[in-house]
Amino acid sequence: MKWVGRIWMVWVWIGAVVVCSCRGAVGKEEYMKYKDPKQPVGVRVEDLLGRMSLEEKIGQMVQIDRIAATPDIMKDYYIGSLLSGGGSAPLPRATAADWVNMVNDFQNGSLSTRLGIPMIYGIDAVHGHNNVYNATIFPHNIGLGATRDPELLRRIGDATATEVRATGIPYVFAPCIAVCRDPRWGRCYESYSEDPKVVREMTDIILGLQGEIPNGLRKGVPYVAGKNKVAACAKHFVGDGGTTKGINENNTLTSMHGLLSIHMPAYYDSIIKGVSTVMVSYSSWNGEKMHANRELITGFLKGTLKFKGFVISDWQGLDRITSPPHSNYTYSVLAGVQAGIDMIMVPYNFTEFINDLTYLVKNNYISMDRIDDAVGRILLVKFNLGLFENPLADLSLVNEVGSQCGGWTIAWQGFSGNNDTSGTTILAAINSTVDKDTEVVYLENPDPEYVKSNHFSYAIVVVGEPPYTETAGDSQTLTVVDPGPDVINNVCVAVKCVVIVISGRPIVMEPYMSAIDALVAAWLPGTEGLGVTDVLFGDYGFTGKLPRTWFKTIDQLPMNVGDSHYDPLFPFEFGLTTKTMVARSVSAGAHGRPYVPFVMVFLFVGLYFQGKRLA
């Protein structure tokens, strides 16, 4: 009996030990390197990749619009990224808090997956946080190119990053580093200049958006400085600004030398400055769709330039590989992914993409190495952003968020009116700038007799283009929108006038120059009309230089500085430099021909307007 008892006791002891050991194993969570912020990013990426299934990897390559998403979809399909397309907001006039709450709801879906990989949310913040009510809308790139001021671009990038992060978003589809070679292109205002040297300088905005790479860290590797910075996106790779006749998404006919010397240089600079992502262009190069161009995406961008971030398609970019679009989607998926595109902006029918890519991988049309390359690059950017440590946005920055703005403003094509952004119109800025005894009369289309009979001292005429975006902005005429020509002719023949042009590019002005006393190219100045009146009334001097050649007639196009047939109305880099409250000056242009000044002629105008009537 004792022996039996001993056996019983032994087994009880052993059972107790087994039970305790099992409970200890359950209670102690497995160490996962990818969750350890002390590990090098490369180690974390490799560890996480090794744990992922094919389904989870393909999900990471998918980006869909918020309209097509729910938290459950984020969880069930392992979706790697969301975006807000132009005008895609949680609700009309959504506050920063509304955006934060929306992003976090989707993020919680992603975090509830087996591996808890956070999604990355992207948005078109192309001139400030332009989709968001009350955000600051900066001038479009063409106006910024006129400043020739890289430090200003850094500050704009920094301000934009703060406002974007205030809405819970860590990724922006900016900057556009296209070199627009033909103003007939509807996206020309998104280009800093026709000169690749100017565009290269303006890539300093990346340092504002992402932060400057500290001394001692390797240049040319994606870098984001912290929670108040965002991942940037250089776009659209490559040659988007060189299409025939400026037709959007069309064909850029040029040699490899032309591509490398004009359209590629800004990508060198962007990569050295640590840009996190690159977006591919809808356009073609010598007849080959860029979204299917393995030579340039994998061979040159990832190989020669050693870009380590991820390459993202444009909106439905894979669909447009075929003509008509989406006519052979399985082929498009094969061509785009094999070309080297890592993340696909689907943005709606994600199950079709997932099913097609899964089929192509399982049937050995696309290798696992290609999938791992894509997903590894995506994870690298997510780790750099700190999304694994801080996946959810907070409300600590919400108070950072404030027809002259152009496209990509609140809505995709922009809007008319004053109700959807904060800021100051040019008319309001004039009223707030002139002396209190000055009478300002505003008329949309004044009769010439009315102008003559009322004895106005001076007139300010504002003309230009309506808002537009992408193909909707393509123009083969580049004319002033009606009734602009009539206003110029009716007003400027009767009273001394300055004409302010609000446009995304040079437009036809030569027929009106004999009647105009002064011309101001204000481009698309954003929400702050006081920026125009500051120089118009002499509080600050004019310093800008033309970032583009201003043509005489449309049949001269394309015409860029250095061309053999160069005969512009105003040449590239033209622009008067003035000091505060400087009197009238006249500048001689090319070949000694006199030019109407490109600024307000009477810079004592702030004094002269006192007690006068102003049309």
Coordinates of C-alpha atoms in Angstrom, one line a residue:
M1 CA 0.0 0.0 0.0
K2 CA 2.8 2.4 0.7
W3 CA 4.4 1.6 -2.6
V4 CA 1.1 2.3 -4.3
G5 CA 0.8 5.4 -2.3
R6 CA 4.2 6.5 -3.4
I7 CA 3.3 5.9 -7.0
W8 CA 0.2 7.9 -6.5
M9 CA 2.1 10.7 -5.0
V10 CA 4.7 10.7 -7.7
W11 CA 2.1 10.9 -10.4
V12 CA 0.3 13.7 -8.5
W13 CA 3.5 15.6 -8.3
I14 CA 4.3 15.0 -12.0
G15 CA 0.8 16.0 -13.0
A16 CA 1.1 19.2 -11.0
V17 CA 4.3 20.0 -12.7
V18 CA 2.9 19.4 -16.1
V19 CA -0.1 21.6 -15.4
C20 CA 2.0 24.4 -14.0
S21 CA 4.4 24.3 -17.0
C22 CA 1.5 24.5 -19.5
R23 CA -0.1 27.4 -17.8
G24 CA 3.3 29.2 -17.7
A25 CA 3.6 28.7 -21.5
V26 CA 0.2 30.1 -22.2
G27 CA 0.7 33.1 -19.9
K28 CA 4.0 34.2 -21.6
E29 CA 3.5 35.7 -25.0
E30 CA 5.8 34.5 -27.8
Y31 CA 8.6 37.0 -28.5
M32 CA 8.1 38.4 -32.0
K33 CA 11.0 40.5 -33.5
Y34 CA 8.7 42.5 -35.7
K35 CA 6.9 43.9 -32.6
D36 CA 10.2 45.0 -31.0
P37 CA 11.0 48.7 -31.9
K38 CA 14.6 48.1 -30.7
Q39 CA 15.2 45.7 -33.5
P40 CA 16.6 47.1 -36.9
V41 CA 13.8 47.7 -39.4
G42 CA 15.3 45.2 -41.8
V43 CA 15.1 42.5 -39.1
R44 CA 11.5 43.4 -38.3
V45 CA 10.5 43.3 -41.9
E46 CA 12.1 39.9 -42.5
D47 CA 10.5 38.4 -39.3
L48 CA 7.1 39.6 -40.2
L49 CA 7.3 38.5 -43.8
G50 CA 8.2 35.0 -42.6
R51 CA 5.0 34.8 -40.6
M52 CA 2.6 36.0 -43.3
S53 CA 0.5 33.8 -45.5
L54 CA 0.0 34.5 -49.2
E55 CA -3.4 35.9 -48.5
E56 CA -2.0 38.4 -45.9
K57 CA 0.8 39.4 -48.3
I58 CA -1.5 40.2 -51.2
G59 CA -3.8 42.1 -48.9
Q60 CA -0.9 44.4 -48.0
M61 CA -0.6 45.3 -51.7
V62 CA -4.1 46.6 -51.9
Q63 CA -5.2 50.2 -51.5
I64 CA -8.9 51.0 -51.6
D65 CA -11.0 54.2 -51.2
R66 CA -12.6 54.7 -47.9
I67 CA -16.0 54.5 -49.6
A68 CA -15.4 50.8 -50.4
A69 CA -14.1 50.0 -46.9
T70 CA -15.5 48.9 -43.6
P71 CA -13.6 47.8 -40.5
D72 CA -14.6 44.2 -41.2
I73 CA -13.3 44.4 -44.8
M74 CA -10.0 45.7 -43.4
K75 CA -9.9 42.7 -41.1
D76 CA -11.2 40.0 -43.5
Y77 CA -9.1 40.9 -46.5
Y78 CA -6.0 42.2 -44.7
I79 CA -6.2 45.4 -46.6
G80 CA -2.8 47.2 -46.5
S81 CA -3.9 50.8 -47.3
L82 CA -6.8 53.2 -47.6
L83 CA -7.1 56.5 -49.3
S84 CA -9.4 59.4 -49.8
G85 CA -9.7 60.2 -53.5
G86 CA -10.4 63.8 -54.4
G87 CA -13.4 65.0 -52.3
S88 CA -13.7 61.7 -50.4
A89 CA -14.4 62.9 -46.9
P90 CA -16.1 61.3 -43.9
L91 CA -18.9 63.9 -44.2
P92 CA -19.4 67.4 -45.6
R93 CA -17.3 70.0 -43.8
A94 CA -15.8 67.3 -41.6
T95 CA -13.6 68.5 -38.7
A96 CA -10.2 67.2 -38.0
A97 CA -11.7 65.2 -35.2
D98 CA -14.2 63.6 -37.7
W99 CA -11.2 62.5 -39.8
V100 CA -9.3 61.1 -36.8
N101 CA -12.3 59.1 -35.7
M102 CA -12.9 57.7 -39.2
V103 CA -9.3 56.7 -39.7
N104 CA -9.1 55.0 -36.3
D105 CA -12.3 53.0 -36.9
F106 CA -10.7 51.5 -40.0
Q107 CA -7.4 51.1 -38.2
N108 CA -9.0 49.1 -35.5
G109 CA -10.2 46.6 -38.1
S110 CA -6.7 46.2 -39.3
L111 CA -5.3 45.8 -35.8
S112 CA -7.7 43.0 -35.1
T113 CA -6.1 40.7 -37.7
R114 CA -3.9 37.7 -36.7
L115 CA -0.7 39.7 -37.0
G116 CA -2.1 43.1 -36.2
I117 CA -0.5 44.8 -39.2
P118 CA -1.6 48.5 -39.3
M119 CA -2.9 50.0 -42.5
I120 CA -1.5 53.2 -44.0
Y121 CA -4.0 55.9 -44.9
G122 CA -3.1 58.2 -47.9
I123 CA -4.5 61.4 -49.3
D124 CA -3.9 64.0 -52.0
A125 CA -2.4 66.9 -50.0
V126 CA -0.9 68.6 -53.1
H127 CA -1.1 72.2 -52.0
G128 CA -1.7 72.0 -48.3
H129 CA -4.3 69.5 -46.8
N130 CA -6.6 70.4 -49.7
N131 CA -9.4 67.9 -49.1
V132 CA -10.1 69.2 -45.6
Y133 CA -12.4 72.0 -44.6
N134 CA -10.6 74.9 -42.9
A135 CA -7.2 73.6 -43.8
T136 CA -4.6 76.0 -45.2
I137 CA -4.6 76.0 -49.0
F138 CA -1.2 77.0 -50.3
P139 CA -0.5 78.2 -53.8
H140 CA -0.3 75.4 -56.4
N141 CA 3.2 74.3 -57.5
I142 CA 3.5 76.6 -60.5
G143 CA 3.3 79.6 -58.2
L144 CA 5.7 78.0 -55.7
G145 CA 8.2 77.5 -58.6
A146 CA 8.1 81.2 -59.3
T147 CA 9.5 81.9 -55.8
R148 CA 12.7 79.9 -56.5
D149 CA 12.8 79.5 -52.7
P150 CA 13.5 75.9 -51.5
E151 CA 13.4 77.0 -47.8
L152 CA 9.9 78.2 -48.3
L153 CA 9.0 74.8 -49.7
R154 CA 10.4 73.1 -46.6
R155 CA 8.2 75.3 -44.4
I156 CA 5.1 74.6 -46.5
G157 CA 5.9 70.9 -46.3
D158 CA 6.2 71.1 -42.6
A159 CA 2.9 73.0 -42.2
T160 CA 1.2 70.5 -44.5
A161 CA 2.5 67.5 -42.6
T162 CA 1.2 69.0 -39.3
E163 CA -2.3 69.5 -40.7
V164 CA -2.4 66.1 -42.3
R165 CA -1.3 64.4 -39.1
A166 CA -3.9 66.4 -37.2
T167 CA -6.5 64.5 -39.2
G168 CA -4.9 61.1 -38.3
I169 CA -3.4 60.6 -41.8
P170 CA 0.3 59.6 -42.2
Y171 CA 0.8 59.5 -46.0
V172 CA 0.4 62.1 -48.7
F173 CA 0.5 61.8 -52.5
A174 CA 2.9 64.7 -52.9
P175 CA 5.0 66.3 -54.3
C176 CA 4.2 66.2 -58.0
I177 CA 7.7 66.6 -59.6
A178 CA 6.5 66.6 -63.2
V179 CA 8.3 68.8 -65.7
C180 CA 5.5 70.4 -67.7
R181 CA 6.7 71.0 -71.2
D182 CA 3.4 72.1 -72.7
P183 CA 0.9 74.4 -70.9
R184 CA -2.0 72.8 -72.8
W185 CA -1.7 70.0 -70.3
G186 CA -4.4 70.1 -67.7
R187 CA -2.0 69.3 -64.9
C188 CA 0.6 71.9 -65.7
Y189 CA -0.1 73.9 -62.5
E190 CA 1.0 70.8 -60.6
S191 CA 4.5 71.3 -62.1
Y192 CA 7.0 73.6 -60.5
S193 CA 8.6 74.6 -63.8
E194 CA 9.4 73.7 -67.4
D195 CA 13.1 73.6 -66.2
P196 CA 14.2 70.4 -64.5
K197 CA 16.7 72.5 -62.4
V198 CA 13.9 74.4 -60.8
V199 CA 11.9 71.2 -60.1
R200 CA 15.0 69.6 -58.5
E201 CA 15.3 72.5 -56.1
M202 CA 11.7 72.4 -55.1
T203 CA 12.0 68.7 -54.0
D204 CA 13.1 70.2 -50.7
I205 CA 9.4 70.1 -49.8
I206 CA 10.1 66.4 -49.1
L207 CA 12.3 67.5 -46.2
G208 CA 9.4 69.5 -44.8
L209 CA 6.9 66.7 -45.2
Q210 CA 9.1 63.9 -43.9
G211 CA 11.8 65.6 -41.9
E212 CA 15.5 66.0 -42.8
I213 CA 17.7 62.9 -42.6
P214 CA 20.0 63.3 -39.6
N215 CA 23.8 63.4 -40.0
G216 CA 25.2 59.9 -39.8
L217 CA 22.2 58.2 -41.3
R218 CA 22.4 56.8 -44.8
K219 CA 21.1 59.1 -47.5
G220 CA 18.8 57.6 -50.1
V221 CA 16.8 55.4 -47.8
P222 CA 13.1 56.2 -46.9
Y223 CA 13.0 58.3 -43.8
V224 CA 10.2 59.9 -41.6
A225 CA 11.2 61.9 -38.6
G226 CA 8.4 61.3 -36.2
K227 CA 4.7 61.4 -35.3
N228 CA 4.2 64.9 -36.8
K229 CA 5.7 64.0 -40.2
V230 CA 4.2 62.1 -43.1
A231 CA 5.4 59.7 -45.8
A232 CA 5.8 61.6 -49.1
C233 CA 5.2 60.4 -52.6
A234 CA 7.2 61.6 -55.7
K235 CA 5.0 61.5 -58.8
H236 CA 4.3 60.7 -61.6
F237 CA 7.0 58.4 -62.7
V238 CA 8.1 59.3 -65.3
G239 CA 7.6 61.8 -68.2
D240 CA 4.0 62.8 -67.4
G241 CA 4.7 66.4 -68.3
G242 CA 6.0 65.7 -71.7
T243 CA 3.1 64.2 -73.5
T244 CA 2.2 65.1 -77.1
K245 CA 0.3 68.4 -77.3
G246 CA -0.1 68.3 -73.5
I247 CA -2.8 65.7 -73.7
N248 CA -3.3 64.1 -70.2
E249 CA -2.2 60.5 -69.8
N250 CA -0.9 60.4 -73.4
N251 CA 2.4 59.5 -75.0
T252 CA 5.8 61.1 -74.2
L253 CA 7.9 60.8 -77.3
T254 CA 11.6 61.3 -76.4
S255 CA 14.9 59.5 -76.3
M256 CA 16.3 57.9 -73.2
H257 CA 18.7 60.9 -73.1
G258 CA 15.7 63.3 -73.2
L259 CA 13.9 61.3 -70.5
L260 CA 17.0 61.2 -68.2
S261 CA 17.9 64.9 -68.7
I262 CA 14.5 66.5 -68.5
H263 CA 12.0 64.2 -66.6
M264 CA 14.2 62.0 -64.4
P265 CA 16.5 64.4 -62.5
A266 CA 14.0 65.3 -59.7
Y267 CA 13.7 61.6 -58.9
Y268 CA 17.4 61.4 -58.2
D269 CA 17.0 64.3 -55.7
S270 CA 13.8 62.9 -54.1
I271 CA 15.4 59.5 -53.5
I272 CA 18.5 61.1 -51.9
K273 CA 16.2 63.2 -49.7
G274 CA 14.6 60.0 -48.4
V275 CA 11.2 60.0 -50.2
S276 CA 9.2 57.0 -49.0
T277 CA 7.1 56.2 -52.1
V278 CA 6.9 56.8 -55.8
M279 CA 3.7 56.9 -57.9
V280 CA 3.6 55.7 -61.5
S281 CA 2.3 57.8 -64.3
Y282 CA -0.8 57.0 -66.4
S283 CA 1.2 58.2 -69.5
S284 CA 3.3 56.2 -71.9
W285 CA 6.9 56.5 -72.9
N286 CA 7.4 55.9 -76.7
G287 CA 4.2 53.9 -76.8
E288 CA 4.7 51.7 -73.7
K289 CA 2.4 52.3 -70.7
M290 CA 4.4 53.4 -67.7
H291 CA 2.3 51.1 -65.5
A292 CA 3.7 48.1 -67.4
N293 CA 7.3 49.4 -67.9
R294 CA 9.5 46.9 -66.1
E295 CA 12.7 48.5 -67.6
L296 CA 12.1 51.8 -65.9
I297 CA 10.3 50.8 -62.7
T298 CA 12.3 47.7 -61.7
G299 CA 15.4 48.2 -63.8
F300 CA 16.0 52.0 -63.4
L301 CA 14.1 53.2 -60.4
K302 CA 14.7 50.2 -58.1
G303 CA 17.9 49.0 -59.7
T304 CA 20.0 52.0 -61.0
L305 CA 18.6 54.6 -58.5
K306 CA 18.4 52.0 -55.7
F307 CA 15.0 53.2 -54.5
K308 CA 14.0 51.2 -51.4
G309 CA 10.5 52.5 -50.7
F310 CA 7.4 51.2 -52.3
V311 CA 6.0 52.0 -55.8
I312 CA 2.3 52.7 -56.0
S313 CA 0.0 52.8 -59.0
D314 CA -2.2 55.7 -59.8
W315 CA -6.0 55.5 -59.4
Q316 CA -7.1 52.5 -61.4
G317 CA -3.7 52.6 -63.1
L318 CA -3.6 48.9 -63.8
D319 CA -7.0 49.1 -65.5
R320 CA -5.7 51.7 -68.0
I321 CA -2.8 49.5 -69.2
T322 CA -5.3 48.1 -71.7
S323 CA -7.4 49.9 -74.2
P324 CA -10.3 50.1 -73.5
P325 CA -9.5 50.2 -69.7
H326 CA -10.2 47.0 -67.8
S327 CA -10.7 44.9 -70.9
N328 CA -8.2 42.3 -69.7
Y329 CA -7.7 42.8 -66.0
T330 CA -5.8 39.6 -65.3
Y331 CA -3.3 40.6 -67.9
S332 CA -3.1 44.1 -66.4
V333 CA -2.5 42.7 -62.9
L334 CA 0.3 40.5 -64.3
A335 CA 1.9 43.4 -66.3
G336 CA 1.7 45.9 -63.5
V337 CA 3.0 43.7 -60.7
Q338 CA 5.7 42.2 -62.9
A339 CA 6.8 45.7 -63.9
G340 CA 7.5 46.4 -60.2
I341 CA 4.4 48.1 -58.8
D342 CA 4.2 47.2 -55.1
M343 CA 0.9 48.8 -54.0
I344 CA -2.2 48.9 -56.2
M345 CA -4.6 51.8 -55.9
V346 CA -7.5 49.6 -56.9
P347 CA -9.6 51.6 -55.5
Y348 CA -13.0 49.8 -55.4
N349 CA -13.2 46.3 -56.8
F350 CA -10.5 44.8 -54.6
T351 CA -11.8 41.2 -54.6
E352 CA -11.2 41.0 -58.4
F353 CA -7.6 42.2 -57.9
I354 CA -7.0 39.8 -55.0
N355 CA -8.5 36.8 -56.8
D356 CA -6.5 37.6 -60.0
L357 CA -3.2 38.1 -58.2
T358 CA -3.7 35.0 -56.1
Y359 CA -4.3 33.0 -59.3
L360 CA -1.2 34.4 -60.9
V361 CA 1.0 33.5 -58.0
K362 CA -0.4 30.0 -57.4
N363 CA 0.0 29.2 -61.1
N364 CA 3.6 30.5 -61.1
Y365 CA 3.1 33.5 -63.4
I366 CA 4.3 35.8 -60.6
S367 CA 6.9 34.6 -58.2
M368 CA 6.8 34.7 -54.4
D369 CA 10.1 36.7 -54.6
R370 CA 8.2 39.5 -56.4
I371 CA 5.4 39.4 -53.8
D372 CA 7.9 39.5 -51.0
D373 CA 9.8 42.4 -52.6
A374 CA 6.5 44.4 -52.8
V375 CA 5.3 43.6 -49.3
G376 CA 8.7 44.1 -47.8
R377 CA 8.9 47.6 -49.2
I378 CA 5.4 48.4 -47.9
L379 CA 6.3 47.1 -44.4
L380 CA 9.5 49.1 -44.4
V381 CA 7.6 52.3 -44.9
K382 CA 5.1 51.4 -42.2
F383 CA 7.8 50.6 -39.7
N384 CA 9.6 53.9 -40.6
L385 CA 6.4 55.8 -39.9
G386 CA 6.1 54.2 -36.4
L387 CA 2.7 52.7 -37.3
F388 CA 3.4 49.5 -35.4
E389 CA 4.1 51.5 -32.2
N390 CA 1.5 54.2 -32.7
P391 CA -1.2 52.9 -35.1
L392 CA -4.0 55.0 -33.7
A393 CA -4.2 58.8 -34.2
D394 CA -5.1 61.1 -31.3
L395 CA -6.7 64.5 -31.1
S396 CA -3.7 66.4 -29.9
L397 CA -3.2 68.2 -33.1
V398 CA -6.8 69.0 -34.2
N399 CA -6.4 72.7 -33.4
E400 CA -3.6 73.0 -36.0
V401 CA -6.3 73.0 -38.7
G402 CA -7.5 76.8 -42.1
S403 CA -11.9 79.9 -57.7
Q404 CA -8.3 81.3 -56.6
C405 CA -7.4 77.9 -55.2
G406 CA -7.8 75.8 -58.4
G407 CA -8.4 72.1 -58.7
W408 CA -7.7 69.6 -56.0
T409 CA -9.4 71.9 -53.5
I410 CA -12.1 70.3 -51.3
A411 CA -13.4 68.5 -54.4
W412 CA -11.4 66.8 -57.1
Q413 CA -12.2 69.4 -59.7
G414 CA -12.1 72.3 -57.2
F415 CA -15.2 74.4 -56.6
S416 CA -16.7 77.9 -57.0
G417 CA -17.7 80.1 -54.1
N418 CA -16.3 81.1 -50.7
N419 CA -18.1 78.6 -48.4
D420 CA -15.9 75.6 -48.2
T421 CA -12.5 77.0 -47.2
S422 CA -11.4 79.6 -44.7
G423 CA -9.2 82.5 -45.9
T424 CA -9.6 85.7 -47.8
T425 CA -10.7 86.4 -51.4
I426 CA -8.8 89.0 -53.5
L427 CA -11.8 91.3 -53.3
A428 CA -11.9 91.1 -49.5
A429 CA -8.2 91.6 -49.4
I430 CA -8.5 94.8 -51.5
N431 CA -11.2 96.1 -49.2
S432 CA -9.2 95.4 -46.1
T433 CA -6.0 97.0 -47.6
V434 CA -7.2 100.4 -49.0
D435 CA -7.7 103.5 -46.9
K436 CA -11.1 103.7 -45.2
D437 CA -12.0 106.7 -47.3
T438 CA -11.4 104.8 -50.5
E439 CA -14.5 103.7 -52.3
V440 CA -14.2 100.3 -53.9
V441 CA -16.8 99.4 -56.6
Y442 CA -17.1 95.8 -57.6
L443 CA -18.7 94.8 -60.9
E444 CA -18.4 91.5 -62.8
N445 CA -18.9 92.9 -66.3
P446 CA -18.9 96.7 -66.3
D447 CA -20.2 98.7 -69.3
P448 CA -17.4 100.9 -70.8
E449 CA -19.6 104.1 -70.6
Y450 CA -20.2 103.4 -66.9
V451 CA -16.4 103.2 -66.4
K452 CA -15.7 106.4 -68.3
S453 CA -18.5 108.4 -66.7
N454 CA -17.7 107.6 -63.1
H455 CA -14.1 109.0 -63.2
F456 CA -12.4 106.1 -61.4
S457 CA -8.8 106.6 -60.4
Y458 CA -7.6 103.1 -61.1
A459 CA -9.0 99.7 -62.0
I460 CA -8.0 96.2 -60.8
V461 CA -9.2 93.5 -63.3
V462 CA -9.0 89.9 -62.2
V463 CA -9.4 87.4 -65.0
G464 CA -8.2 83.8 -65.7
E465 CA -9.3 80.2 -65.7
P466 CA -12.0 78.3 -63.8
P467 CA -10.9 75.4 -61.5
Y468 CA -10.0 72.1 -63.2
T469 CA -8.1 68.9 -62.7
E470 CA -6.4 66.4 -65.0
T471 CA -8.0 65.7 -68.4
A472 CA -10.8 68.2 -67.7
G473 CA -8.1 70.9 -67.8
D474 CA -6.6 69.9 -71.1
S475 CA -6.9 72.9 -73.5
Q476 CA -5.9 73.5 -77.1
T477 CA -6.9 77.2 -76.9
L478 CA -5.7 78.5 -73.5
T479 CA -8.0 81.5 -73.6
V480 CA -9.2 83.8 -70.8
V481 CA -12.6 82.6 -69.6
D482 CA -15.5 84.9 -70.6
P483 CA -16.3 87.6 -69.9
G484 CA -12.6 88.3 -69.1
P485 CA -11.7 89.6 -72.6
D486 CA -14.6 92.0 -72.6
V487 CA -13.8 93.3 -69.1
I488 CA -10.2 94.0 -70.1
N489 CA -11.2 95.8 -73.2
N490 CA -14.0 97.8 -71.6
V491 CA -12.1 98.8 -68.5
C492 CA -8.5 99.2 -69.5
V493 CA -9.2 101.6 -72.4
A494 CA -11.0 103.9 -70.0
V495 CA -8.9 103.9 -66.9
K496 CA -5.4 103.0 -65.8
C497 CA -5.6 99.3 -64.9
V498 CA -3.7 96.4 -63.6
V499 CA -4.8 92.9 -64.7
I500 CA -4.3 90.0 -62.3
V501 CA -4.3 86.6 -64.0
I502 CA -5.6 83.7 -61.9
S503 CA -4.5 80.7 -63.9
G504 CA -2.6 77.4 -63.6
R505 CA -0.4 78.2 -66.6
P506 CA 0.3 81.0 -69.1
I507 CA -2.8 81.8 -71.2
V508 CA -3.3 84.0 -74.3
M509 CA -2.7 87.6 -73.3
E510 CA -0.9 89.2 -76.2
P511 CA -4.1 90.6 -77.8
Y512 CA -4.8 92.7 -74.7
M513 CA -1.3 94.0 -73.9
S514 CA -1.6 97.3 -75.6
A515 CA -4.5 98.3 -73.3
I516 CA -3.0 97.0 -70.1
D517 CA -0.9 99.2 -67.8
A518 CA 0.4 96.3 -65.7
L519 CA 0.1 92.5 -65.6
V520 CA 0.4 90.3 -62.5
A521 CA 0.6 86.5 -62.9
A522 CA -0.9 85.4 -59.5
W523 CA -1.2 81.7 -60.6
L524 CA -3.4 79.8 -58.2
P525 CA -2.7 81.6 -55.0
G526 CA -4.7 79.5 -52.5
T527 CA -6.9 80.7 -49.7
E528 CA -4.9 83.8 -48.8
G529 CA -5.9 86.7 -51.1
L530 CA -3.9 89.1 -48.9
G531 CA -0.8 87.5 -50.5
V532 CA -1.8 89.2 -53.7
T533 CA -2.6 92.6 -52.3
D534 CA 0.5 92.6 -50.2
V535 CA 2.6 93.1 -53.3
L536 CA -0.1 94.8 -55.4
F537 CA -0.3 97.7 -52.9
G538 CA 3.5 97.8 -52.3
D539 CA 3.6 96.4 -48.7
Y540 CA 6.1 93.9 -50.1
G541 CA 8.1 93.9 -53.3
F542 CA 7.7 91.6 -56.2
T543 CA 10.4 89.0 -56.4
G544 CA 9.0 86.1 -58.4
K545 CA 10.4 84.9 -61.7
L546 CA 8.4 83.1 -64.4
P547 CA 8.7 79.3 -63.9
R548 CA 7.4 78.9 -67.4
T549 CA 7.7 80.6 -70.8
W550 CA 4.8 82.8 -71.5
F551 CA 3.9 82.3 -75.2
K552 CA 2.5 84.8 -77.6
T553 CA 0.2 82.5 -79.6
I554 CA -1.0 79.0 -79.2
D555 CA 0.6 77.8 -82.4
Q556 CA 4.1 78.3 -80.9
L557 CA 3.5 75.4 -78.5
P558 CA 5.3 73.5 -77.3
M559 CA 8.0 76.1 -76.7
N560 CA 10.4 76.0 -73.8
V561 CA 13.5 77.9 -73.0
G562 CA 16.4 76.9 -75.2
D563 CA 14.2 75.9 -78.1
S564 CA 15.4 77.1 -81.6
H565 CA 12.0 78.8 -82.2
Y566 CA 12.0 80.6 -78.9
D567 CA 10.1 83.9 -79.3
P568 CA 8.0 84.4 -76.2
L569 CA 5.7 87.2 -74.9
F570 CA 7.6 86.9 -71.6
P571 CA 10.6 84.7 -71.4
F572 CA 11.4 82.1 -68.8
E573 CA 12.7 83.7 -65.6
F574 CA 11.2 87.1 -66.5
G575 CA 9.8 89.2 -63.6
L576 CA 10.4 92.5 -62.0
T577 CA 12.1 92.7 -58.7
T578 CA 10.9 95.6 -56.7
K579 CA 11.2 97.1 -53.2
T580 CA 8.4 98.3 -51.1
M581 CA 6.5 101.3 -52.5
V582 CA 8.7 101.7 -55.5
A583 CA 7.5 104.0 -58.3
R584 CA 6.7 102.9 -61.9
S585 CA 9.4 101.1 -63.8
V586 CA 9.7 99.6 -67.2
S587 CA 11.7 96.5 -68.1
A588 CA 13.2 95.6 -71.4
G589 CA 12.9 92.0 -72.4
A590 CA 14.6 89.8 -74.9
H591 CA 16.1 91.6 -78.0
G592 CA 15.6 95.0 -76.3
R593 CA 11.8 95.1 -76.9
P594 CA 9.9 97.0 -74.3
Y595 CA 7.6 95.0 -72.1
V596 CA 4.5 96.0 -70.1
P597 CA 5.8 95.4 -66.5
F598 CA 4.7 92.1 -65.1
V599 CA 3.8 93.9 -61.8
M600 CA 1.5 96.7 -60.8
V601 CA 3.0 99.8 -62.4
F602 CA 2.0 102.3 -59.7
L603 CA 3.4 100.9 -56.5
F604 CA 2.6 104.1 -54.7
V605 CA -1.0 103.0 -55.3
G606 CA -1.6 102.5 -51.6
L607 CA -1.2 106.3 -51.2
Y608 CA -2.9 107.4 -54.4
F609 CA -6.0 105.4 -53.6
Q610 CA -6.9 107.5 -50.6
G611 CA -10.2 109.3 -51.1
K612 CA -10.5 107.9 -54.6
R613 CA -12.9 105.5 -56.2
L614 CA -11.6 102.2 -57.4
A615 CA -13.2 99.9 -59.9

